[in-house]
XYZ file of C-alpha atoms in Angstrom:
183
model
C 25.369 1.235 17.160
C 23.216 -1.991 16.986
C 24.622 -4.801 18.849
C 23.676 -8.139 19.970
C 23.994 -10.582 22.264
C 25.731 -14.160 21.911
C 25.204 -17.546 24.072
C 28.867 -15.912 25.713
C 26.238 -13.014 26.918
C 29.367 -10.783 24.546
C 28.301 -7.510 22.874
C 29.060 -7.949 19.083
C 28.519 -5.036 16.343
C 25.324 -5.524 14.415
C 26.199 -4.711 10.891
C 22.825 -4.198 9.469
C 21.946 -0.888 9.140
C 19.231 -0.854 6.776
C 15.671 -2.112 7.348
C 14.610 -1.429 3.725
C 14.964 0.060 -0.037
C 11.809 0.890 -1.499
C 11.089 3.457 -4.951
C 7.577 4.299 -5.087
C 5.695 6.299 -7.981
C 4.705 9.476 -7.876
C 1.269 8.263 -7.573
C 2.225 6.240 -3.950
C 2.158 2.929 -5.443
C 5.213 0.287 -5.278
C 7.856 0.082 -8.091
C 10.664 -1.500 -6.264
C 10.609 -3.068 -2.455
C 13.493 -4.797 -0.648
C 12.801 -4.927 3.228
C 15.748 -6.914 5.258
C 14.482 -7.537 8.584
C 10.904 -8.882 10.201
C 10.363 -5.192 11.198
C 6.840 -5.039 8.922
C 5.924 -8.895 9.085
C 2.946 -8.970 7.051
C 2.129 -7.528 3.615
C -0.665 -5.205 5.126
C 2.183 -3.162 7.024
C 4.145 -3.095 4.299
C 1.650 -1.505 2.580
C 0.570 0.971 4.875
C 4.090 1.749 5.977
C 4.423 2.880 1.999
C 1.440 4.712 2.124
C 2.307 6.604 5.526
C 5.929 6.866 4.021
C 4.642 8.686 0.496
C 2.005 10.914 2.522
C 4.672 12.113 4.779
C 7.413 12.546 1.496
C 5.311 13.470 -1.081
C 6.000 17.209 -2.311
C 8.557 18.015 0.792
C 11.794 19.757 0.215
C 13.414 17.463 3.179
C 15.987 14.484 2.762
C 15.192 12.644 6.132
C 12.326 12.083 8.542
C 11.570 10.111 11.041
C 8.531 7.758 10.526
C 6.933 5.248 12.890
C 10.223 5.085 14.603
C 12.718 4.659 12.182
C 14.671 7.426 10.512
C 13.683 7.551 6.453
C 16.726 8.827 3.554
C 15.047 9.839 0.376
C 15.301 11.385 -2.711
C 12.726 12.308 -5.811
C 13.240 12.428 -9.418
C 11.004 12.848 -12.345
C 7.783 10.471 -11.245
C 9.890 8.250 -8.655
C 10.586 8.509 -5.103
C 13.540 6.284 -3.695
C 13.738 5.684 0.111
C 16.325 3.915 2.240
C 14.804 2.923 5.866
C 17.167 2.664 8.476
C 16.541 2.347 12.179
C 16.040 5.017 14.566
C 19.813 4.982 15.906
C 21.344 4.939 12.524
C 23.356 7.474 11.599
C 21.922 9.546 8.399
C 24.805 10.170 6.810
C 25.690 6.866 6.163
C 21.505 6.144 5.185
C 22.241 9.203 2.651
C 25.316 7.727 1.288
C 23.385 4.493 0.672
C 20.774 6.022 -0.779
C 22.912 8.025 -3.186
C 24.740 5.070 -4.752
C 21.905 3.651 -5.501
C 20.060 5.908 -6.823
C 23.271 7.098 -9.119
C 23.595 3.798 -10.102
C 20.125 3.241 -10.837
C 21.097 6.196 -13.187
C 24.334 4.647 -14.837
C 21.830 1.615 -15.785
C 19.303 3.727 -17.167
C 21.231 6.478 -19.166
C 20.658 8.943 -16.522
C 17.004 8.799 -17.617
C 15.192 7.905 -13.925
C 11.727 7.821 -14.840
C 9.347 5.151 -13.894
C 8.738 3.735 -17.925
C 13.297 3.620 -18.184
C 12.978 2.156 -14.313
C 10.501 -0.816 -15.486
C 12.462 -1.710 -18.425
C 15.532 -2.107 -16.790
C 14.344 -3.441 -13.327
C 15.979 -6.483 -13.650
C 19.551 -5.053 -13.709
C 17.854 -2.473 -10.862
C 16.965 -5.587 -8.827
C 20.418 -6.669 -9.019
C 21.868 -3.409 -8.124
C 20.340 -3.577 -5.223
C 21.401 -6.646 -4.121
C 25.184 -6.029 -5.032
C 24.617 -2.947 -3.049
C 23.016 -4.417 0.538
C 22.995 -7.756 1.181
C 20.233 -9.063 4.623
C 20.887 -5.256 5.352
C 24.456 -4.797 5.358
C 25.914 -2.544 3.374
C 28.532 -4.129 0.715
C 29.418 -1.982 -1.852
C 29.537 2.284 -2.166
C 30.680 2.703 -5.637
C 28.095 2.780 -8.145
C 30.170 2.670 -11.190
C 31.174 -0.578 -9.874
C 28.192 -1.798 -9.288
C 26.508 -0.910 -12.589
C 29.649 -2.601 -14.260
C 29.038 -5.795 -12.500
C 25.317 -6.130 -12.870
C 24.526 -4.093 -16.378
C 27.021 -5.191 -19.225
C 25.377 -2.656 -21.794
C 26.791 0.281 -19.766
C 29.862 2.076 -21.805
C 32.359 3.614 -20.076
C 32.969 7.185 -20.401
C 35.451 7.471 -22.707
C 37.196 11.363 -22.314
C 36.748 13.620 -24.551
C 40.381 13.793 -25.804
C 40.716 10.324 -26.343
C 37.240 9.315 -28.467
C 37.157 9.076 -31.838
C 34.924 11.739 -34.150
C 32.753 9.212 -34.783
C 32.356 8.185 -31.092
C 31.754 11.990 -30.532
C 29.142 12.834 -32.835
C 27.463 9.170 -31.334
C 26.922 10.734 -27.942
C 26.113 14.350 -29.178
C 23.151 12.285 -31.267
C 22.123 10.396 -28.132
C 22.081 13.588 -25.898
C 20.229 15.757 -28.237
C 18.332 12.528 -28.728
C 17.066 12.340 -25.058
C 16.775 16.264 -24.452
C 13.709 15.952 -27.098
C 12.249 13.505 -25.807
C 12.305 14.839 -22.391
C-alpha cells in the first residue's frame, strides 16, 4: 500500500496506483503516453524509459517485469505493445486488470481491429478512454463497455442474435467477412 503523510503526521491510503499508460509500436517508437506522477521528470527519461521498456518486452512471452524499479503489465497485439507502469509495491493483479480494460476497450472503439493504422484514426476517442479510465493515477472505472459507451458514440451495441433483424444479420456477417480479408 502507498500511503502518505498529512500536517496531522496521520497515515492516509495513497490511491494512485499507476505511474503510467504507454502503447508503443512494434518498431519501439511512441503511439500513446500518459505518465501520472514526476517519476520520469524530463522528456529524455521518458524516452529512454520507453526504449529500455520495449528492449526488455519486445518478443517475450511474459505479462509482467520489473524495470528500473517499478513493476511493468503488458500486453501485444498485431504491431502494438500496451503497458501499464505501476510502482514496485503494487499489486499485479490489479496492474493486469487495468491493463485489460483498456486494452478491450481500446478494442470496442476500434472494431476489435488493434493495429497501429485503426489505433491512429481513432486516438482521439483512445485518448479519452484513457482518461475515463485513470484519472492523476487513480483508477476510476473497470468496465470497458462503459467506457467505450461514454467516450465513442459510433459504437453499436451487440444486439443478440435472436433478437436482430435479417437485415441487421447479414450487416455484421458483411462486416466480419469484410475485415477477415482484409486482415
Amino acid at each position: 500500500q502507498h500511503y502518505y503523510i498529512t500536517n496531522n503526521l496521520s497515515m492516509l491510503p495513497d490511491l494512485r496506483s499507476v505511474k503510467a499508460l504507454i502503447i508503443l509500436d512494434n518498431d519501439g517508437s511512441r503511439v500513446l503516453s500518459k505518465y501520472y506522477d514526476d517519476h520520469f521528470a524530463s522528456l529524455k527519461d521518458k524516452q529512454d524509459f520507453e526504449a529500455n521498456l520495449f528492449k526488455k518486452t519486445y518478443q517475450t512471452d511474459f505479462e509482467i517485469i520489473a524495470c528500473q524499479g517499478l513493476t511493468v503489465c503488458y500486453k501485444s497485439s498485431v504491431d502494438l505493445l500496451f503497458y501499464v507502469i505501476g510502482s514496485s509495491e503494487e499489486n499485479e493483479l490489479i496492474l493486469v486488470s487495468i491493463l485489460t480494460t483498456f486494452f478491450d476497450t481500446v478494442s470496442l472503439i476500434v472494431r476489435k481491429n488493434v493495429e497501429k493504422k485503426a489505433v491512429f484514426d481513432k486516438m482521439d476517442y483512445i485518448i479519452l478512454a484513457a482518461d475515463e479510465l485513470i484519472d492523476d493515477g487513480v483508477l476510476m472505472e473497470n468496465d470497458s463497455d462503459s467506457i467505450a459507451g461514454r467516450v465513442y458514440p459510433g459504437q453499436e451495441k451487440d444486439i443478440p442474435l435472436s433478437e436482430q433483424t435479417m437485415t441487421q444479420v447479414l450487416q455484421n456477417a458483411r462486416e466480419g467477412f469484410k475485415w477477415t480479408l482484409l486482415r
